mmCIF file of C-alpha atoms in Angstrom:
data_model
loop_
_atom_site.group_PDB
_atom_site.id
_atom_site.type_symbol
_atom_site.label_atom_id
_atom_site.label_comp_id
_atom_site.label_asym_id
_atom_site.label_seq_id
_atom_site.Cartn_x
_atom_site.Cartn_y
_atom_site.Cartn_z
ATOM 1 C CA MET R 1 -16.712 26.398 -0.127
ATOM 2 C CA GLU R 2 -16.206 28.561 -2.586
ATOM 3 C CA GLU R 3 -13.577 30.442 -0.545
ATOM 4 C CA ILE R 4 -12.065 27.045 0.542
ATOM 5 C CA CYS R 5 -11.513 25.876 -3.038
ATOM 6 C CA SER R 6 -10.226 29.318 -4.108
ATOM 7 C CA ALA R 7 -7.718 29.379 -1.374
ATOM 8 C CA VAL R 8 -6.175 25.798 -1.755
ATOM 9 C CA LEU R 9 -7.449 24.407 -4.997
ATOM 10 C CA PRO R 10 -8.051 20.782 -3.353
ATOM 11 C CA PRO R 11 -8.064 18.079 -5.828
ATOM 12 C CA LYS R 12 -10.367 16.158 -3.694
ATOM 13 C CA LEU R 13 -12.801 16.945 -1.075
ATOM 14 C CA VAL R 14 -13.837 14.437 1.726
ATOM 15 C CA VAL R 15 -17.143 14.914 3.603
ATOM 16 C CA ALA R 16 -17.519 12.796 6.803
ATOM 17 C CA ASP R 17 -21.007 12.654 8.581
ATOM 18 C CA LEU R 18 -20.698 10.984 11.819
ATOM 19 C CA SER R 19 -24.143 10.373 12.522
ATOM 20 C CA CYS R 20 -26.695 9.304 10.116
ATOM 21 C CA SER R 21 -24.915 9.405 6.445
ATOM 22 C CA SER R 22 -28.210 8.619 4.428
ATOM 23 C CA GLY R 23 -30.245 11.279 6.173
ATOM 24 C CA GLU R 24 -31.962 14.227 4.342
ATOM 25 C CA ASN R 25 -29.801 17.028 6.418
ATOM 26 C CA THR R 26 -26.483 15.077 4.650
ATOM 27 C CA LEU R 27 -28.044 14.883 1.370
ATOM 28 C CA ILE R 28 -28.933 18.235 1.255
ATOM 29 C CA PHE R 29 -25.606 19.413 2.511
ATOM 30 C CA VAL R 30 -23.757 17.336 0.176
ATOM 31 C CA SER R 31 -25.626 18.774 -2.920
ATOM 32 C CA GLN R 32 -24.931 22.415 -1.714
ATOM 33 C CA VAL R 33 -20.836 21.395 -1.542
ATOM 34 C CA ILE R 34 -21.361 19.722 -5.008
ATOM 35 C CA ASN R 35 -22.806 23.039 -6.307
ATOM 36 C CA ALA R 36 -20.134 25.045 -4.764
ATOM 37 C CA MET R 37 -17.512 22.992 -6.074
ATOM 38 C CA SER R 38 -18.929 23.177 -9.597
ATOM 39 C CA ASP R 39 -19.301 27.181 -9.111
ATOM 40 C CA SER R 40 -15.559 27.072 -8.117
ATOM 41 C CA GLN R 41 -14.751 25.248 -11.649
ATOM 42 C CA GLN R 42 -15.525 28.629 -13.025
ATOM 43 C CA MET R 43 -13.047 30.598 -11.000
ATOM 44 C CA GLU R 44 -9.825 31.906 -12.682
ATOM 45 C CA LEU R 45 -6.811 29.758 -12.024
ATOM 46 C CA PRO R 46 -3.206 30.827 -11.958
ATOM 47 C CA ASP R 47 -1.481 30.852 -15.302
ATOM 48 C CA GLY R 48 -0.490 27.200 -16.616
ATOM 49 C CA LEU R 49 -2.786 25.400 -13.980
ATOM 50 C CA ASP R 50 -5.573 23.247 -14.928
ATOM 51 C CA VAL R 51 -8.448 22.868 -12.648
ATOM 52 C CA ASN R 52 -8.509 19.313 -13.866
ATOM 53 C CA THR R 53 -4.737 18.555 -13.040
ATOM 54 C CA LYS R 54 -4.275 16.161 -10.127
ATOM 55 C CA PRO R 55 -1.221 16.045 -8.247
ATOM 56 C CA TYR R 56 -0.382 12.228 -8.619
ATOM 57 C CA LEU R 57 2.873 11.781 -7.093
ATOM 58 C CA ASN R 58 3.409 8.066 -7.986
ATOM 59 C CA LYS R 59 2.203 7.720 -11.781
ATOM 60 C CA GLY R 60 1.905 4.551 -13.078
ATOM 61 C CA ASN R 61 2.918 2.815 -9.935
ATOM 62 C CA ILE R 62 0.955 1.260 -7.128
ATOM 63 C CA TYR R 63 3.661 1.065 -4.631
ATOM 64 C CA ILE R 64 7.377 2.306 -4.256
ATOM 65 C CA ALA R 65 8.995 1.866 -7.565
ATOM 66 C CA LYS R 66 12.243 3.087 -8.972
ATOM 67 C CA THR R 67 10.379 6.230 -10.189
ATOM 68 C CA THR R 68 8.626 7.083 -7.048
ATOM 69 C CA PRO R 69 9.808 10.687 -5.646
ATOM 70 C CA LEU R 70 11.472 10.549 -2.450
ATOM 71 C CA SER R 71 8.407 12.756 -1.277
ATOM 72 C CA MET R 72 6.195 9.941 -1.880
ATOM 73 C CA VAL R 73 8.392 7.337 0.005
ATOM 74 C CA LYS R 74 8.562 9.911 3.062
ATOM 75 C CA LEU R 75 4.695 9.928 2.901
ATOM 76 C CA TYR R 76 4.723 6.031 3.164
ATOM 77 C CA GLN R 77 7.283 6.273 5.923
ATOM 78 C CA GLU R 78 5.395 8.711 8.005
ATOM 79 C CA LEU R 79 2.111 6.591 7.623
ATOM 80 C CA PHE R 80 3.985 3.797 8.655
ATOM 81 C CA GLU R 81 5.310 5.528 12.018
ATOM 82 C CA THR R 82 1.746 6.849 12.522
ATOM 83 C CA ASP R 83 0.029 3.515 12.270
ATOM 84 C CA LEU R 84 2.886 1.462 14.148
ATOM 85 C CA SER R 85 2.814 4.074 16.822
ATOM 86 C CA LEU R 86 -1.069 4.113 17.241
ATOM 87 C CA PHE R 87 -1.046 0.343 17.427
ATOM 88 C CA LEU R 88 1.719 0.061 20.190
ATOM 89 C CA LYS R 89 -0.156 2.682 22.374
ATOM 90 C CA LEU R 90 -3.559 0.514 22.064
ATOM 91 C CA ARG R 91 -1.689 -2.832 22.672
ATOM 92 C CA HIS R 92 0.192 -1.010 25.898
ATOM 93 C CA VAL R 93 -3.314 -0.244 27.350
ATOM 94 C CA GLU R 94 -4.396 -3.842 27.043
ATOM 95 C CA LEU R 95 -1.447 -5.662 28.641
ATOM 96 C CA ILE R 96 -0.506 -5.778 31.925
ATOM 97 C CA SER R 97 3.154 -4.771 33.147
ATOM 98 C CA GLY R 98 5.692 -6.995 31.864
ATOM 99 C CA GLY R 99 3.270 -8.558 29.450
ATOM 100 C CA GLN R 100 4.636 -9.833 26.147
ATOM 101 C CA MET R 101 3.265 -9.768 22.783
ATOM 102 C CA VAL R 102 4.802 -11.501 19.424
ATOM 103 C CA LEU R 103 4.459 -9.608 16.221
ATOM 104 C CA THR R 104 5.275 -10.688 12.875
ATOM 105 C CA PHE R 105 4.791 -8.606 9.423
ATOM 106 C CA LEU R 106 6.190 -8.405 5.973
ATOM 107 C CA GLY R 107 9.148 -6.146 5.904
ATOM 108 C CA ARG R 108 12.406 -5.645 4.086
ATOM 109 C CA LYS R 109 15.994 -7.252 4.533
ATOM 110 C CA ASN R 110 18.057 -3.735 3.407
ATOM 111 C CA GLU R 111 17.791 -0.368 4.234
ATOM 112 C CA ASP R 112 17.208 0.968 0.638
ATOM 113 C CA VAL R 113 13.683 1.563 0.372
ATOM 114 C CA TYR R 114 13.728 1.067 -3.232
ATOM 115 C CA ARG R 115 14.903 -2.439 -3.040
ATOM 116 C CA GLY R 116 12.642 -4.126 -0.850
ATOM 117 C CA ASP R 117 11.014 -7.464 -1.498
ATOM 118 C CA LEU R 118 7.504 -6.125 -1.680
ATOM 119 C CA ASN R 119 8.639 -3.558 -4.408
ATOM 120 C CA HIS R 120 9.084 -6.783 -6.567
ATOM 121 C CA LEU R 121 5.805 -8.210 -5.904
ATOM 122 C CA CYS R 122 3.825 -4.992 -6.226
ATOM 123 C CA GLY R 123 5.851 -3.999 -9.284
ATOM 124 C CA LEU R 124 4.578 -6.814 -11.234
ATOM 125 C CA LEU R 125 1.123 -6.116 -10.286
ATOM 126 C CA ALA R 126 1.464 -2.363 -11.289
ATOM 127 C CA GLN R 127 2.545 -4.120 -14.670
ATOM 128 C CA SER R 128 -0.580 -6.120 -14.851
ATOM 129 C CA VAL R 129 -2.655 -3.110 -14.334
ATOM 130 C CA GLN R 130 -0.722 -1.246 -16.936
ATOM 131 C CA SER R 131 -1.436 -4.020 -19.283
ATOM 132 C CA LEU R 132 -5.104 -3.382 -18.728
ATOM 133 C CA VAL R 133 -4.552 0.327 -19.473
ATOM 134 C CA HIS R 134 -3.031 -0.427 -22.562
ATOM 135 C CA LYS R 135 -6.040 -2.796 -23.658
ATOM 136 C CA GLY R 136 -8.550 -0.015 -22.663
ATOM 137 C CA LEU R 137 -9.958 -2.103 -19.984
ATOM 138 C CA VAL R 138 -8.779 0.349 -17.308
ATOM 139 C CA GLN R 139 -8.246 4.432 -17.107
ATOM 140 C CA GLU R 140 -4.676 5.448 -16.821
ATOM 141 C CA GLU R 141 -5.937 8.050 -14.360
ATOM 142 C CA LYS R 142 -7.384 5.166 -12.200
ATOM 143 C CA LEU R 143 -3.878 3.680 -12.048
ATOM 144 C CA ASP R 144 -2.175 6.890 -11.275
ATOM 145 C CA ALA R 145 -4.535 7.411 -8.450
ATOM 146 C CA PHE R 146 -4.168 4.057 -6.764
ATOM 147 C CA ASN R 147 -1.574 3.244 -4.156
ATOM 148 C CA LEU R 148 -1.548 0.298 -1.996
ATOM 149 C CA PRO R 149 -1.766 1.106 1.769
ATOM 150 C CA ILE R 150 0.995 -1.187 2.903
ATOM 151 C CA TYR R 151 4.718 -0.681 3.612
ATOM 152 C CA GLY R 152 7.682 -3.175 4.099
ATOM 153 C CA PRO R 153 9.944 -1.595 6.843
ATOM 154 C CA SER R 154 13.158 -2.597 7.834
ATOM 155 C CA VAL R 155 14.102 -4.284 11.295
ATOM 156 C CA ASP R 156 15.828 -0.856 11.887
ATOM 157 C CA GLU R 157 12.904 1.252 10.922
ATOM 158 C CA VAL R 158 10.735 -0.691 13.288
ATOM 159 C CA LYS R 159 12.754 -0.757 16.145
ATOM 160 C CA ALA R 160 13.165 3.065 16.071
ATOM 161 C CA VAL R 161 9.289 3.387 16.315
ATOM 162 C CA VAL R 162 9.166 0.873 19.252
ATOM 163 C CA ARG R 163 12.096 2.715 20.897
ATOM 164 C CA LYS R 164 10.361 6.195 20.209
ATOM 165 C CA SER R 165 7.061 5.083 21.885
ATOM 166 C CA GLU R 166 8.904 4.335 24.966
ATOM 167 C CA LEU R 167 6.110 1.837 25.829
ATOM 168 C CA PHE R 168 8.006 -1.492 25.203
ATOM 169 C CA ASP R 169 11.198 -3.137 25.457
ATOM 170 C CA ILE R 170 12.630 -5.325 22.500
ATOM 171 C CA ASN R 171 13.473 -8.788 23.863
ATOM 172 C CA SER R 172 14.237 -9.911 20.210
ATOM 173 C CA ALA R 173 13.712 -8.872 16.544
ATOM 174 C CA LYS R 174 14.577 -11.208 13.789
ATOM 175 C CA LEU R 175 14.103 -11.490 9.998
ATOM 176 C CA PHE R 176 13.465 -14.928 8.094
ATOM 177 C CA GLU R 177 12.422 -15.402 4.555
ATOM 178 C CA SER R 178 9.281 -17.220 3.131
ATOM 179 C CA ASN R 179 8.787 -18.381 -0.516
ATOM 180 C CA TRP R 180 6.305 -16.220 -2.662
ATOM 181 C CA ASP R 181 4.421 -19.276 -3.455
ATOM 182 C CA PRO R 182 2.279 -20.339 -0.270
ATOM 183 C CA CYS R 183 2.616 -24.253 -1.887
ATOM 184 C CA ASP R 184 6.542 -24.270 -1.760
ATOM 185 C CA ASP R 185 8.122 -25.039 1.232
ATOM 186 C CA SER R 186 11.421 -25.863 -0.119
ATOM 187 C CA ALA R 187 14.490 -24.212 1.116
ATOM 188 C CA ASP R 188 16.541 -24.079 -2.432
ATOM 189 C CA HIS R 189 16.711 -21.419 -4.921
ATOM 190 C CA VAL R 190 14.989 -23.477 -7.742
ATOM 191 C CA VAL R 191 11.254 -23.068 -8.949
ATOM 192 C CA GLN R 192 10.210 -26.468 -9.885
ATOM 193 C CA ASP R 193 7.147 -25.261 -11.838
ATOM 194 C CA SER R 194 7.035 -21.421 -12.713
ATOM 195 C CA LEU R 195 3.733 -21.354 -14.195
ATOM 196 C CA GLN R 196 2.038 -23.166 -11.317
ATOM 197 C CA SER R 197 3.853 -20.898 -9.041
ATOM 198 C CA GLY R 198 2.771 -17.740 -10.578
ATOM 199 C CA LEU R 199 -0.978 -19.040 -10.355
ATOM 200 C CA ASN R 200 -0.369 -19.814 -6.776
ATOM 201 C CA VAL R 201 1.213 -16.505 -5.983
ATOM 202 C CA ALA R 202 -1.648 -14.619 -8.037
ATOM 203 C CA LYS R 203 -4.362 -16.424 -6.102
ATOM 204 C CA SER R 204 -2.665 -15.808 -2.488
ATOM 205 C CA ILE R 205 -2.377 -12.120 -3.553
ATOM 206 C CA ARG R 206 -5.753 -11.873 -4.734
ATOM 207 C CA ALA R 207 -7.163 -13.393 -1.564
ATOM 208 C CA VAL R 208 -5.677 -10.314 0.422
ATOM 209 C CA MET R 209 -6.002 -7.555 -2.262
ATOM 210 C CA GLU R 210 -9.201 -8.088 -4.025
ATOM 211 C CA PRO R 211 -11.274 -5.916 -2.298
ATOM 212 C CA LEU R 212 -9.092 -3.081 -2.625
ATOM 213 C CA PHE R 213 -8.749 -3.578 -6.368
ATOM 214 C CA ALA R 214 -12.234 -4.337 -6.723
ATOM 215 C CA SER R 215 -13.509 -1.178 -5.145
ATOM 216 C CA HIS R 216 -11.081 0.907 -7.317
ATOM 217 C CA PHE R 217 -10.917 -0.528 -10.556
ATOM 218 C CA GLY R 218 -14.460 -2.302 -10.515
ATOM 219 C CA GLY R 219 -14.788 -6.093 -10.050
ATOM 220 C CA ALA R 220 -15.139 -6.769 -13.712
ATOM 221 C CA VAL R 221 -11.620 -6.592 -14.806
ATOM 222 C CA LEU R 222 -10.331 -8.886 -11.600
ATOM 223 C CA ASP R 223 -10.328 -11.963 -13.760
ATOM 224 C CA GLU R 224 -8.098 -10.756 -16.562
ATOM 225 C CA LEU R 225 -5.970 -8.703 -13.977
ATOM 226 C CA PHE R 226 -4.956 -11.620 -11.687
ATOM 227 C CA ARG R 227 -4.261 -13.853 -14.965
ATOM 228 C CA GLU R 228 -2.022 -11.107 -16.344
ATOM 229 C CA TYR R 229 -0.304 -11.136 -12.959
ATOM 230 C CA ALA R 230 -0.069 -14.787 -12.818
ATOM 231 C CA ARG R 231 1.714 -14.527 -15.924
ATOM 232 C CA ASN R 232 4.141 -11.803 -14.944
ATOM 233 C CA VAL R 233 5.319 -13.496 -11.817
ATOM 234 C CA ALA R 234 5.847 -16.771 -13.655
ATOM 235 C CA LYS R 235 8.198 -14.766 -16.136
ATOM 236 C CA HIS R 236 9.747 -13.285 -12.992
ATOM 237 C CA LEU R 237 10.317 -16.846 -10.927
ATOM 238 C CA GLN R 238 11.808 -18.394 -14.266
ATOM 239 C CA ARG R 239 14.695 -15.692 -13.960
ATOM 240 C CA GLU R 240 14.910 -15.831 -9.848
ATOM 241 C CA LYS R 241 13.077 -17.240 -7.146
ATOM 242 C CA THR R 242 12.220 -14.454 -4.949
ATOM 243 C CA MET R 243 11.272 -14.324 -1.112
ATOM 244 C CA TYR R 244 9.315 -12.504 1.371
ATOM 245 C CA SER R 245 11.181 -10.963 4.200
ATOM 246 C CA VAL R 246 9.234 -11.498 7.389
ATOM 247 C CA ILE R 247 10.011 -9.687 10.367
ATOM 248 C CA VAL R 248 9.390 -11.085 13.862
ATOM 249 C CA MET R 249 9.655 -9.382 17.111
ATOM 250 C CA PHE R 250 9.169 -10.194 20.929
ATOM 251 C CA LEU R 251 7.971 -7.017 22.997
ATOM 252 C CA GLN R 252 7.643 -6.536 26.581
ATOM 253 C CA ARG R 253 5.453 -3.831 27.989
ATOM 254 C CA ARG R 254 7.137 -1.369 30.480
#
């Protein structure tokens, strides 16, 4: 373990036990790893490198934002391609030849990855976490270390992955828009009650993302976090009514 730490200086080491993770052998092994990692803290490091420095690539953000480096964007895109490719492979096994399936998921309506619809939504959520940092309720490092495991692709990006897989033909691929507020089914560009819509959006997002935020930031801050989020969304909706971009794709198994 000391040799690994000295060679690559990992900011984090993950141990996966594929048997009984609470067994005696595992506990003994993990304790030895911790001791080895602790010993490695005493090793001489290159000039200017602090052992406590962590390579947070997306500081202050939880998704792709204006300040997100391109290297981080590429990681999101690569993970999306990997996940969708695996999904298609598994569905291909399940379907008979000529079988069809309909996919629907959040995406973005333009090719600029920095201007996606999810960017606005997640940006307001990041601002809400930042407010908790300023209030001393959340450590700044907790924010810097957190990135949402989601990605809003363009239609062309999705098509590219499907074609690369050579498993399905694309019969149809369309994009439509849906209001942020799940209780607003109007087709106009007017928000009748921005405060209520802010609450509705916050509740719907919390229903989906609460487990992620609770496990990382702790359950004690969730009420304040989503109250702040509701306020931020309401302020945004006062300026403009923003929509989700939803991709609907019909695929046929080859």
